[in-house]
Short mmCIF file of C-alpha atoms in Angstrom, two decimals:
data_model
loop_
_atom_site.label_atom_id
_atom_site.label_comp_id
_atom_site.label_asym_id
_atom_site.label_seq_id
_atom_site.Cartn_x
_atom_site.Cartn_y
_atom_site.Cartn_z
CA MET A 1 42.94 -0.08 13.81
CA ARG A 2 41.02 0.24 17.09
CA GLY A 3 42.31 -0.54 20.54
CA ARG A 4 45.73 -1.49 21.80
CA GLY A 5 47.90 -4.56 21.83
CA ILE A 6 48.86 -7.10 19.21
CA VAL A 7 46.46 -7.61 16.34
CA THR A 8 45.86 -11.27 15.67
CA ALA A 9 43.96 -13.18 13.05
CA CYS A 10 40.65 -14.38 14.52
CA VAL A 11 39.94 -17.95 13.52
CA ILE A 12 37.11 -20.28 14.42
CA MET A 13 37.05 -23.80 13.05
CA LEU A 14 33.75 -25.60 13.45
CA ALA A 15 34.47 -29.02 11.97
CA GLY A 16 34.52 -27.39 8.56
CA VAL A 17 31.11 -25.85 9.17
CA LEU A 18 31.77 -22.39 10.57
CA ALA A 19 35.08 -20.56 10.37
CA LEU A 20 36.20 -17.07 11.25
CA GLN A 21 39.52 -16.05 9.91
CA GLY A 22 41.64 -13.01 9.22
CA CYS A 23 40.16 -11.12 11.62
CA GLY A 24 12.73 22.06 -11.50
CA ARG A 25 11.18 23.82 -12.72
CA LYS A 26 7.70 23.55 -14.06
CA THR A 27 4.53 25.55 -13.56
CA PRO A 28 1.61 23.65 -12.00
CA ALA A 29 0.35 20.75 -14.07
CA GLY A 30 -3.35 20.73 -13.81
CA THR A 31 -6.26 20.61 -16.19
CA THR A 32 -6.56 17.63 -18.45
CA GLU A 33 -6.84 18.55 -22.12
CA GLU A 34 -9.66 16.10 -22.67
CA THR A 35 -12.75 15.33 -20.67
CA SER A 36 -12.78 11.83 -22.06
CA ARG A 37 -12.05 9.12 -19.48
CA GLU A 38 -10.26 6.91 -22.00
CA LEU A 39 -6.91 5.87 -20.57
CA THR A 40 -4.71 7.12 -23.37
CA MET A 41 -1.58 9.18 -23.10
CA GLU A 42 -3.48 12.18 -24.46
CA SER A 43 -6.08 11.98 -21.70
CA VAL A 44 -3.61 12.87 -18.98
CA LYS A 45 -1.71 15.71 -20.64
CA THR A 46 -1.74 19.04 -18.85
CA THR A 47 -0.74 22.58 -19.69
CA LYS A 48 1.76 24.65 -17.79
CA THR A 49 -0.60 27.38 -16.63
CA GLU A 50 -4.10 25.97 -16.18
CA GLU A 51 -5.52 25.13 -12.77
CA ILE A 52 -7.30 21.90 -11.93
CA SER A 53 -11.06 22.40 -11.68
CA ASP A 54 -14.26 20.38 -11.93
CA LEU A 55 -12.56 17.08 -11.29
CA PRO A 56 -14.22 14.13 -13.00
CA GLU A 57 -15.94 11.48 -10.95
CA ALA A 58 -13.86 8.68 -9.51
CA LYS A 59 -13.33 5.70 -11.73
CA THR A 60 -12.40 2.15 -10.79
CA THR A 61 -10.37 -0.07 -13.06
CA ASP A 62 -12.13 -2.24 -15.59
CA ALA A 63 -13.38 -5.38 -13.88
CA SER A 64 -12.76 -7.34 -17.05
CA ALA A 65 -9.09 -6.37 -17.25
CA PRO A 66 -6.65 -9.25 -16.73
CA SER A 67 -5.00 -9.50 -13.33
CA SER A 68 -2.40 -11.88 -11.98
CA SER A 69 -2.97 -10.89 -8.37
CA PRO A 70 -1.89 -13.69 -6.03
CA THR A 71 -4.68 -12.77 -3.60
CA GLU A 72 -8.30 -12.29 -4.41
CA HIS A 73 -9.90 -8.88 -4.07
CA GLY A 74 -12.98 -7.31 -5.55
CA ASP A 75 -13.32 -4.59 -8.13
CA ASN A 76 -15.85 -2.55 -6.18
CA PRO A 77 -16.25 -1.59 -2.52
CA THR A 78 -18.32 -4.00 -0.45
CA GLU A 79 -21.08 -2.83 1.86
CA GLU A 80 -20.19 -2.94 5.55
CA SER A 81 -21.74 -1.60 8.69
CA ASN A 82 -18.56 0.34 9.46
CA THR A 83 -18.45 3.95 8.40
CA GLU A 84 -15.81 5.07 5.95
CA LEU A 85 -12.44 5.97 7.42
CA HIS A 86 -12.10 9.74 7.84
CA ARG A 87 -9.50 11.81 9.60
CA GLU A 88 -10.82 12.98 12.96
CA GLN A 89 -11.51 16.69 12.96
CA ASP A 90 -9.56 17.28 16.17
CA SER A 91 -6.44 15.51 14.88
CA PRO A 92 -3.63 17.84 13.76
CA LYS A 93 -3.04 17.81 10.03
CA ALA A 94 0.33 19.13 8.95
CA GLU A 95 0.43 21.35 5.90
CA LEU A 96 2.11 19.20 3.29
CA ALA A 97 3.50 20.37 -0.01
CA THR A 98 1.18 19.79 -2.98
CA PRO A 99 1.75 20.44 -6.67
CA ARG A 100 -0.77 23.29 -6.73
CA ALA A 101 0.87 25.11 -3.84
CA ALA A 102 4.52 24.06 -4.05
CA GLY A 103 4.88 23.63 -7.79
CA ALA A 104 7.75 21.72 -9.34
CA LEU A 105 10.29 20.40 -6.84
CA HIS A 106 14.05 20.58 -7.10
CA VAL A 107 17.06 19.61 -5.00
CA GLU A 108 19.14 22.15 -3.09
CA GLY A 109 21.95 20.61 -1.08
CA THR A 110 20.45 17.54 0.57
CA ARG A 111 16.86 18.78 0.62
CA LEU A 112 13.84 18.79 -1.63
CA VAL A 113 12.57 22.34 -2.02
CA ASP A 114 9.50 23.87 -3.64
CA ASP A 115 9.21 26.29 -6.52
CA ASN A 116 10.19 29.16 -4.22
CA GLY A 117 13.14 27.38 -2.60
CA ASN A 118 11.33 26.44 0.63
CA PRO A 119 12.28 23.01 2.08
CA ILE A 120 9.47 20.47 1.80
CA GLN A 121 8.85 16.84 2.70
CA LEU A 122 6.84 14.20 0.86
CA ARG A 123 5.04 11.52 2.86
CA GLY A 124 3.02 8.80 1.22
CA LEU A 125 2.27 5.24 0.21
CA SER A 126 3.48 2.81 -2.43
CA THR A 127 1.35 0.42 -4.41
CA HIS A 128 2.31 -3.23 -4.51
CA GLY A 129 3.06 -4.65 -7.96
CA LEU A 130 0.71 -3.06 -10.48
CA ALA A 131 0.28 -6.35 -12.34
CA TRP A 132 -0.90 -8.11 -9.19
CA PHE A 133 -3.02 -5.43 -7.49
CA PRO A 134 -4.30 -3.19 -10.30
CA ASP A 135 -7.69 -2.41 -8.77
CA TYR A 136 -6.29 0.02 -6.19
CA ILE A 137 -5.42 2.33 -9.07
CA ASN A 138 -8.66 4.28 -8.91
CA GLU A 139 -9.34 7.91 -8.17
CA GLU A 140 -11.58 7.38 -5.16
CA CYS A 141 -8.83 5.36 -3.47
CA PHE A 142 -6.29 8.11 -4.16
CA ARG A 143 -8.74 10.78 -3.00
CA GLN A 144 -9.12 9.06 0.35
CA PHE A 145 -5.37 8.79 0.82
CA ARG A 146 -4.99 12.50 0.08
CA GLU A 147 -7.91 13.83 2.12
CA ASP A 148 -8.07 11.37 5.02
CA TRP A 149 -4.52 10.03 5.31
CA ASN A 150 -2.69 13.33 4.77
CA VAL A 151 -0.67 11.78 1.94
CA ASN A 152 0.96 13.95 -0.73
CA VAL A 153 2.80 11.34 -2.82
CA ILE A 154 1.88 7.98 -4.36
CA ARG A 155 4.47 5.54 -5.69
CA LEU A 156 3.49 3.34 -8.64
CA ALA A 157 5.55 0.14 -8.33
CA MET A 158 5.97 -1.62 -11.66
CA TYR A 159 8.00 -4.82 -11.32
CA THR A 160 10.46 -5.50 -14.11
CA ALA A 161 11.16 -9.23 -13.78
CA GLU A 162 8.77 -10.95 -11.37
CA GLY A 163 5.65 -12.75 -12.62
CA GLY A 164 3.87 -10.26 -14.83
CA GLY A 165 7.00 -8.10 -14.97
CA TYR A 166 7.40 -5.45 -17.64
CA CYS A 167 10.60 -6.99 -19.03
CA THR A 168 9.58 -10.65 -18.77
CA ASP A 169 6.06 -12.00 -19.21
CA GLY A 170 3.99 -8.92 -18.37
CA ASN A 171 1.42 -7.15 -20.52
CA ARG A 172 3.34 -3.97 -21.28
CA GLU A 173 0.41 -2.02 -22.67
CA ARG A 174 -1.72 -2.90 -19.65
CA LEU A 175 1.08 -1.86 -17.29
CA LYS A 176 1.59 1.44 -19.11
CA THR A 177 -2.15 2.08 -18.95
CA LEU A 178 -2.02 1.58 -15.17
CA ILE A 179 0.88 4.03 -14.95
CA GLN A 180 -1.10 6.55 -17.01
CA SER A 181 -4.14 6.08 -14.78
CA GLY A 182 -2.07 6.44 -11.62
CA VAL A 183 -0.45 9.66 -12.82
CA GLU A 184 -3.84 11.03 -13.85
CA TYR A 185 -5.52 10.24 -10.52
CA ALA A 186 -2.59 11.56 -8.47
CA THR A 187 -2.58 14.77 -10.55
CA ASN A 188 -6.32 15.23 -10.14
CA GLN A 189 -5.98 14.76 -6.37
CA ASP A 190 -3.10 17.26 -6.13
CA MET A 191 -0.40 14.74 -5.23
CA TYR A 192 3.10 14.02 -6.42
CA VAL A 193 3.58 10.63 -8.06
CA ILE A 194 6.62 8.36 -8.42
CA ILE A 195 6.97 6.13 -11.47
CA ASP A 196 8.98 3.22 -10.05
CA TRP A 197 11.03 0.86 -12.28
CA HIS A 198 10.87 -1.89 -9.66
CA THR A 199 14.02 -3.98 -10.11
CA LEU A 200 14.28 -6.84 -7.63
CA SER A 201 14.91 -10.44 -8.73
CA ASP A 202 16.81 -9.13 -11.75
CA ASN A 203 19.40 -7.91 -9.19
CA ASN A 204 21.47 -5.70 -11.49
CA PRO A 205 19.54 -2.92 -13.29
CA ASN A 206 21.88 -3.28 -16.28
CA THR A 207 20.10 -6.58 -17.04
CA TYR A 208 17.30 -4.62 -18.70
CA LEU A 209 19.13 -1.38 -19.49
CA GLU A 210 17.74 -0.98 -23.01
CA GLU A 211 14.18 -1.67 -21.88
CA SER A 212 14.61 0.89 -19.10
CA LYS A 213 15.92 3.54 -21.50
CA ASP A 214 13.02 2.96 -23.87
CA PHE A 215 10.47 3.12 -21.04
CA PHE A 216 11.84 6.28 -19.46
CA ASP A 217 12.25 7.90 -22.85
CA GLU A 218 8.53 7.38 -23.40
CA VAL A 219 7.29 8.52 -20.00
CA SER A 220 9.66 11.49 -19.75
CA LYS A 221 8.43 12.75 -23.12
CA GLU A 222 4.86 12.41 -21.93
CA TYR A 223 5.30 14.00 -18.49
CA LYS A 224 8.01 16.59 -19.15
CA ASP A 225 5.53 19.43 -18.57
CA TYR A 226 4.10 17.97 -15.37
CA ASN A 227 5.23 19.44 -12.07
CA ASN A 228 4.36 16.39 -9.97
CA VAL A 229 6.04 13.40 -11.66
CA ILE A 230 9.16 11.80 -10.13
CA TYR A 231 11.19 9.09 -11.87
CA GLU A 232 12.58 6.20 -9.80
CA ILE A 233 14.92 4.39 -12.16
CA CYS A 234 15.90 1.28 -10.16
CA ASN A 235 14.23 -0.02 -7.03
CA GLU A 236 16.65 -2.30 -5.13
CA PRO A 237 19.95 -3.36 -6.71
CA ASN A 238 21.09 -6.53 -4.94
CA GLY A 239 22.82 -9.88 -5.40
CA GLY A 240 26.31 -8.45 -5.31
CA THR A 241 25.55 -5.54 -7.66
CA SER A 242 28.16 -2.85 -7.00
CA TRP A 243 27.67 0.89 -6.83
CA SER A 244 29.79 1.24 -9.95
CA ASP A 245 27.30 -1.02 -11.76
CA VAL A 246 24.37 1.07 -10.55
CA LYS A 247 26.10 4.35 -11.33
CA SER A 248 26.92 3.23 -14.88
CA TYR A 249 23.29 2.25 -15.43
CA ALA A 250 21.92 5.41 -13.81
CA VAL A 251 24.01 7.78 -15.92
CA LYS A 252 22.67 6.22 -19.14
CA VAL A 253 19.03 6.37 -18.00
CA ILE A 254 19.40 9.88 -16.58
CA GLU A 255 20.83 11.01 -19.90
CA THR A 256 17.74 9.57 -21.63
CA ILE A 257 15.34 11.34 -19.27
CA ARG A 258 17.20 14.66 -19.42
CA ALA A 259 16.94 14.67 -23.21
CA ASN A 260 13.20 15.19 -22.66
CA ASP A 261 12.70 16.50 -19.12
CA ASP A 262 15.51 18.78 -18.04
CA ASP A 263 14.58 19.17 -14.37
CA GLY A 264 12.28 16.38 -13.12
CA ILE A 265 13.38 14.72 -9.87
CA ILE A 266 15.17 11.39 -10.47
CA LEU A 267 15.62 8.77 -7.72
CA VAL A 268 18.54 6.33 -7.94
CA GLY A 269 18.65 3.06 -5.98
CA THR A 270 21.74 1.99 -4.03
CA PRO A 271 23.35 -1.44 -3.51
CA ASN A 272 22.17 -4.16 -1.19
CA TRP A 273 18.46 -3.46 -1.49
CA SER A 274 18.99 0.31 -1.29
CA GLN A 275 20.92 0.36 1.97
CA TYR A 276 24.48 1.33 1.03
CA VAL A 277 23.98 5.05 0.67
CA ASP A 278 27.51 5.52 1.99
CA GLN A 279 28.86 4.18 -1.31
CA ALA A 280 26.84 6.70 -3.28
CA ALA A 281 27.98 9.48 -0.93
CA ALA A 282 31.60 8.56 -1.63
CA ASP A 283 31.11 8.60 -5.41
CA PRO A 284 27.95 10.51 -6.38
CA ILE A 285 26.66 11.06 -9.90
CA THR A 286 27.90 14.35 -11.33
CA GLY A 287 26.87 16.52 -14.25
CA TYR A 288 23.13 16.45 -13.53
CA ASP A 289 20.84 18.33 -11.14
CA ASN A 290 17.81 17.13 -9.19
CA ILE A 291 19.19 13.66 -8.46
CA MET A 292 18.40 11.91 -5.16
CA TYR A 293 19.45 8.52 -3.81
CA THR A 294 17.11 6.00 -2.23
CA LEU A 295 17.38 4.29 1.11
CA HIS A 296 14.94 1.52 2.06
CA PHE A 297 14.39 0.24 5.59
CA TYR A 298 12.20 -2.23 7.42
CA ALA A 299 12.07 -1.29 11.07
CA ALA A 300 12.26 -4.77 12.62
CA THR A 301 15.45 -5.50 10.65
CA HIS A 302 17.20 -2.20 9.95
CA THR A 303 17.83 -0.32 13.17
CA ASP A 304 20.36 2.15 14.61
CA TRP A 305 23.21 1.11 12.32
CA LEU A 306 21.33 1.99 9.14
CA ARG A 307 19.96 5.21 10.61
CA GLU A 308 23.49 6.26 11.51
CA GLY A 309 24.64 5.37 8.00
CA MET A 310 21.88 7.51 6.54
CA LYS A 311 22.72 10.47 8.76
CA SER A 312 26.41 10.21 7.86
CA ALA A 313 25.57 10.19 4.15
CA ILE A 314 23.37 13.27 4.55
CA VAL A 315 26.11 15.07 6.48
CA ALA A 316 28.46 14.17 3.62
CA GLY A 317 26.08 15.99 1.27
CA LEU A 318 23.98 13.17 -0.23
CA PRO A 319 20.30 13.97 -0.95
CA ILE A 320 18.35 10.93 0.31
CA PHE A 321 14.76 9.89 -0.40
CA VAL A 322 13.22 6.92 1.45
CA SER A 323 11.11 5.59 -1.41
CA GLU A 324 10.13 2.41 0.46
CA PHE A 325 9.87 1.42 4.13
CA GLY A 326 7.94 -0.92 6.37
CA ILE A 327 7.49 -1.31 10.10
CA CYS A 328 7.98 -5.10 10.02
CA ASP A 329 11.10 -6.99 8.89
CA ALA A 330 12.92 -6.82 5.59
CA SER A 331 10.88 -9.56 3.94
CA GLY A 332 7.76 -7.42 4.24
CA ASN A 333 6.43 -9.93 6.73
CA GLY A 334 7.11 -11.00 10.31
CA ALA A 335 6.46 -9.02 13.47
CA ILE A 336 6.08 -5.26 13.76
CA ASP A 337 8.68 -3.25 15.67
CA GLU A 338 6.76 -0.14 16.65
CA TYR A 339 9.61 1.32 18.72
CA GLN A 340 12.11 1.18 15.86
CA ALA A 341 9.47 2.51 13.45
CA GLU A 342 8.97 5.56 15.66
CA GLN A 343 12.74 6.10 15.89
CA TRP A 344 12.95 6.06 12.10
CA ILE A 345 10.12 8.53 11.59
CA ASN A 346 11.58 10.89 14.20
CA VAL A 347 14.96 10.93 12.42
CA LEU A 348 13.41 11.30 8.96
CA ASP A 349 11.31 14.22 10.15
CA ASP A 350 14.31 15.82 11.89
CA TYR A 351 16.35 15.68 8.67
CA GLY A 352 13.43 16.53 6.39
CA VAL A 353 13.77 13.26 4.47
CA SER A 354 10.75 12.26 2.38
CA TYR A 355 9.33 8.76 2.91
CA VAL A 356 6.91 6.34 1.26
CA ALA A 357 5.44 3.27 3.01
CA TRP A 358 5.05 -0.17 1.45
CA ASN A 359 2.32 -1.26 0.49
CA ILE A 360 -1.24 -0.60 -0.76
CA SER A 361 -2.69 -4.10 -0.98
CA ASN A 362 -4.59 -6.79 0.89
CA LYS A 363 -1.84 -9.35 0.39
CA ASN A 364 -1.56 -11.73 3.32
CA GLU A 365 1.65 -10.23 4.68
CA THR A 366 2.44 -7.80 7.46
CA SER A 367 3.47 -4.85 5.29
CA ALA A 368 0.13 -4.73 3.43
CA ILE A 369 -1.96 -1.88 4.82
CA PHE A 370 -5.28 -3.72 4.40
CA ASN A 371 -6.47 -6.95 6.00
CA SER A 372 -6.41 -9.89 3.62
CA SER A 373 -10.18 -10.21 4.20
CA CYS A 374 -10.80 -6.68 2.90
CA LYS A 375 -12.16 -6.83 -0.65
CA LYS A 376 -12.66 -3.08 -1.06
CA VAL A 377 -10.64 -0.91 -3.39
CA SER A 378 -11.87 2.40 -1.90
CA GLY A 379 -14.14 3.67 0.88
CA PHE A 380 -12.03 2.02 3.59
CA SER A 381 -12.93 1.98 7.27
CA GLU A 382 -10.44 1.54 10.10
CA SER A 383 -11.52 -2.07 10.60
CA ASP A 384 -10.28 -2.75 7.06
CA LEU A 385 -6.73 -1.84 8.05
CA SER A 386 -4.02 -4.28 9.06
CA ALA A 387 -1.82 -3.57 12.07
CA SER A 388 0.69 -1.89 9.75
CA GLY A 389 -2.10 0.09 8.12
CA LYS A 390 -3.41 1.35 11.45
CA TRP A 391 0.04 2.43 12.58
CA LEU A 392 0.72 4.22 9.31
CA TYR A 393 -2.68 5.91 9.25
CA HIS A 394 -2.30 7.31 12.76
CA MET A 395 1.29 8.36 12.11
CA LEU A 396 0.39 10.18 8.90
CA ILE A 397 -2.51 12.11 10.38
CA GLY A 398 -0.47 13.01 13.46
CA LYS A 399 -2.61 11.22 16.01
CA GLU A 400 -0.50 10.10 18.96
CA ASP A 401 -2.94 8.77 21.56
CA VAL A 402 -3.77 5.42 19.96
CA ILE A 403 -1.34 3.75 17.59
CA LEU A 404 -2.76 0.23 17.35
CA ASP A 405 -5.85 -1.45 18.73
CA GLY A 406 -3.79 -3.52 21.12
CA LYS A 407 -0.91 -5.89 21.55
CA GLU A 408 -2.84 -8.60 19.75
CA ASP A 409 -2.62 -6.66 16.49
CA VAL A 410 1.16 -6.50 16.63
CA GLU A 411 1.57 -10.15 17.47
CA SER A 412 -0.96 -11.45 14.98
CA ALA A 413 0.54 -9.36 12.21
CA GLY A 414 3.89 -11.01 12.66
CA ASN A 415 2.57 -14.52 13.02
CA GLU A 416 -0.48 -14.78 10.79
CA LYS A 417 1.28 -17.15 8.41
CA LYS A 418 2.82 -19.49 10.97
CA GLN A 419 1.14 -22.88 11.10
CA ASP A 420 1.32 -25.12 14.16
CA GLY A 421 5.03 -24.72 14.71
CA ASP A 422 5.98 -25.62 11.15
CA VAL A 423 8.57 -22.86 11.17
CA ALA A 424 11.32 -22.64 13.78
CA SER A 425 10.51 -20.78 17.01
CA ASN A 426 11.88 -17.31 17.69
CA ASP A 427 13.93 -18.32 20.74
CA LEU A 428 16.23 -20.74 18.93
CA THR A 429 19.90 -19.92 19.55
CA ALA A 430 23.17 -21.65 18.77
CA GLU A 431 26.37 -20.88 20.66
CA LEU A 432 29.36 -21.62 18.44
CA ASN A 433 32.52 -21.32 20.53
CA ARG A 434 35.96 -22.08 19.15
CA GLU A 435 39.39 -20.76 20.04
CA SER A 436 39.43 -16.94 20.27
CA LEU A 437 35.89 -16.01 19.21
CA SER A 438 32.34 -16.85 20.27
CA VAL A 439 29.54 -16.56 17.73
CA LYS A 440 25.92 -16.48 18.83
CA VAL A 441 23.43 -17.31 16.07
CA GLN A 442 19.83 -16.48 16.95
CA VAL A 443 16.59 -16.84 15.00
CA LYS A 444 14.84 -13.53 15.68
CA ASN A 445 11.80 -14.29 13.58
CA SER A 446 10.37 -16.89 11.22
CA TRP A 447 7.30 -17.09 9.03
CA GLU A 448 5.77 -18.65 5.95
CA SER A 449 4.90 -16.77 2.77
CA GLU A 450 3.74 -18.09 -0.60
CA GLY A 451 4.78 -21.63 0.28
CA LYS A 452 8.26 -20.69 1.52
CA ALA A 453 9.68 -20.63 5.04
CA PHE A 454 11.68 -17.52 5.95
CA TYR A 455 14.10 -17.05 8.85
CA GLN A 456 15.64 -13.88 10.21
CA TYR A 457 18.95 -14.43 12.01
CA ASP A 458 20.96 -12.10 14.22
CA LEU A 459 24.65 -12.70 14.95
CA THR A 460 26.77 -11.58 17.89
CA ILE A 461 30.53 -12.10 17.60
CA GLU A 462 32.63 -11.82 20.77
CA ASN A 463 36.42 -11.76 20.91
CA THR A 464 37.19 -13.99 23.90
CA SER A 465 40.96 -13.82 23.45
CA GLY A 466 43.45 -11.42 24.98
CA SER A 467 44.36 -9.84 21.64
CA ASN A 468 42.55 -7.69 19.10
CA CYS A 469 41.53 -8.97 15.69
CA ASP A 470 41.29 -6.88 12.55
CA SER A 471 38.86 -8.81 10.31
CA TRP A 472 36.58 -11.81 10.29
CA GLU A 473 34.86 -14.25 7.96
CA ILE A 474 32.07 -16.70 8.73
CA ASP A 475 30.83 -19.80 6.95
CA LEU A 476 27.49 -21.10 8.20
CA LEU A 477 26.22 -24.49 7.06
CA PHE A 478 22.49 -25.22 7.13
CA ASN A 479 20.67 -28.55 7.00
CA GLY A 480 19.24 -27.71 3.58
CA ASP A 481 19.68 -25.38 0.64
CA ILE A 482 18.95 -21.70 1.27
CA ALA A 483 18.19 -18.54 -0.69
CA LEU A 484 19.30 -15.14 0.62
CA SER A 485 16.56 -12.51 0.96
CA ASP A 486 18.50 -9.80 2.77
CA GLY A 487 21.66 -9.17 4.75
CA TRP A 488 23.13 -6.29 6.70
CA ASN A 489 26.49 -5.24 8.15
CA GLY A 490 28.34 -7.89 6.18
CA GLU A 491 29.02 -9.15 2.67
CA TYR A 492 26.98 -12.28 1.88
CA SER A 493 27.11 -15.08 -0.67
CA VAL A 494 25.31 -18.43 -0.89
CA ASP A 495 26.50 -21.78 -2.21
CA GLY A 496 23.78 -24.41 -1.80
CA SER A 497 23.38 -24.89 1.95
CA ALA A 498 26.37 -22.71 2.90
CA LEU A 499 26.28 -19.00 3.70
CA HIS A 500 29.56 -17.07 3.57
CA ILE A 501 29.78 -13.77 5.45
CA THR A 502 32.70 -11.35 5.53
CA CYS A 503 33.06 -8.18 7.56
CA LYS A 504 32.52 -4.68 6.26
CA ASP A 505 35.39 -2.21 6.39
CA TYR A 506 33.83 -0.55 9.44
CA ASN A 507 33.17 -3.62 11.64
CA GLY A 508 36.17 -5.89 11.06
CA ASN A 509 38.01 -4.85 14.23
CA ILE A 510 36.99 -6.54 17.47
CA ASP A 511 38.98 -5.52 20.54
CA ALA A 512 39.94 -8.16 23.09
CA GLY A 513 36.97 -8.92 25.33
CA GLU A 514 34.59 -6.91 23.14
CA SER A 515 31.74 -8.00 20.88
CA ILE A 516 29.93 -6.70 17.82
CA LYS A 517 26.22 -6.94 17.05
CA ASP A 518 23.74 -5.68 14.44
CA ILE A 519 24.87 -8.33 11.95
CA GLY A 520 22.07 -10.35 10.41
CA PHE A 521 20.38 -11.84 7.41
CA ILE A 522 17.15 -13.36 6.14
CA VAL A 523 17.15 -16.66 4.29
CA SER A 524 14.43 -18.94 2.98
CA GLY A 525 14.51 -22.72 2.92
CA LYS A 526 12.74 -25.77 4.25
CA LYS A 527 10.43 -25.61 7.25
CA ASP A 528 12.86 -27.22 9.70
CA LEU A 529 15.86 -25.22 8.51
CA LYS A 530 18.63 -24.71 11.05
CA VAL A 531 22.35 -24.11 11.39
CA VAL A 532 24.28 -27.34 11.87
CA GLU A 533 27.53 -27.71 13.78
#
């Protein structure tokens, strides 16, 4: 209990609307056994001792292959007057670990280390859903990321339950072929590669436990002799999924992988969209080596509080891998927060944490690295990049003089989907004052995506009484039904148009006259959605 004085229950009654109460180790994987370019499992096998040489020419995906991409993009690069994007010769290029030089990775303490025990860091990019944006899985695209972007890891994101998902209505053979292609191209270009079982709308990874075990049994048998393949076994557990749920799932899948691959790196997601690494730190998986735990952040949403949580988990001994991040908000859209993005990268570099940016696509959202007008799938120029793409490119190559082309890029990136004020303005606030507490509800950002209106809210709770409180609960009522996309520094549940929020164990106390911040959430709903009193 913080502070002094009598602890009281903090209660706010808002006409029944809002209430606060009760206050490794493998030798380099290299040469393909076949020169054939057929995308079969045999075509990407490697031996333990051979070196990569005489790489085959780049190949784009079959233009006739089915694609459920929600945005249109071409199969081949288009001709433009702009020259292809290349790293400037005078820009510093850090020496990054590669499979040829570093070999198989393993975990020592909280760090990834190379074959000789030297600490290393992976920095790279994630695809969007393979079913939706398959054409970026081509070797020329990967080559450019490696040579010009200074990238040493590619993440292959395979959704499990969304449209075209592996466990729902997706073409499994097509998806596995894309995984095979991605591993092959990453191997040829001397990069590490993450095979990502991208749980999201299925919330709890146990929903498709058997499918996951079958999938990872297959891929771990195929890639057990590779030194560059990393298994990410659940992307973002959410929807109230507990760490005990995730841990139970992870142990079963890890057991399956270890039956085939005894030392490949395995990444395990954490609750609440891979934010609650503290829970994993308090109860880590035991009995297996080379396990890391994922943290995901979006810089405009997840700020100091999540960075501090990550640092605390690392100090407690948890090996963390940031397998997904963006420099916008947690929806993958909205405005860019360049300052917070830089703070994140500085901390990740200081702690040697590996990180992978979301996402390689031209989807009309802020986190996509290409403009929605870009129809290329390789041979990119800087004018093809979105504001996020430009920031990431310059960060990865170590260029510090110019981050973006100007303020317009940042603003347009966050607002490109807003239409004539259809979505609430960013300066909307609601002061909800009752009895001992004052709650400020503020819309920090709003946007439209795929026909839905999204709203990011920040809350500030102030104790206006003369006594301390030890916990709080909030019920917010909206003028229409809502769906929760993300939430931080609270426990969240939705019932129709009502959002219930309770404190975490670390922010329940509010001293008299003090306030707490960094509480917020993202919901979707109708275009004129607002909190009602």
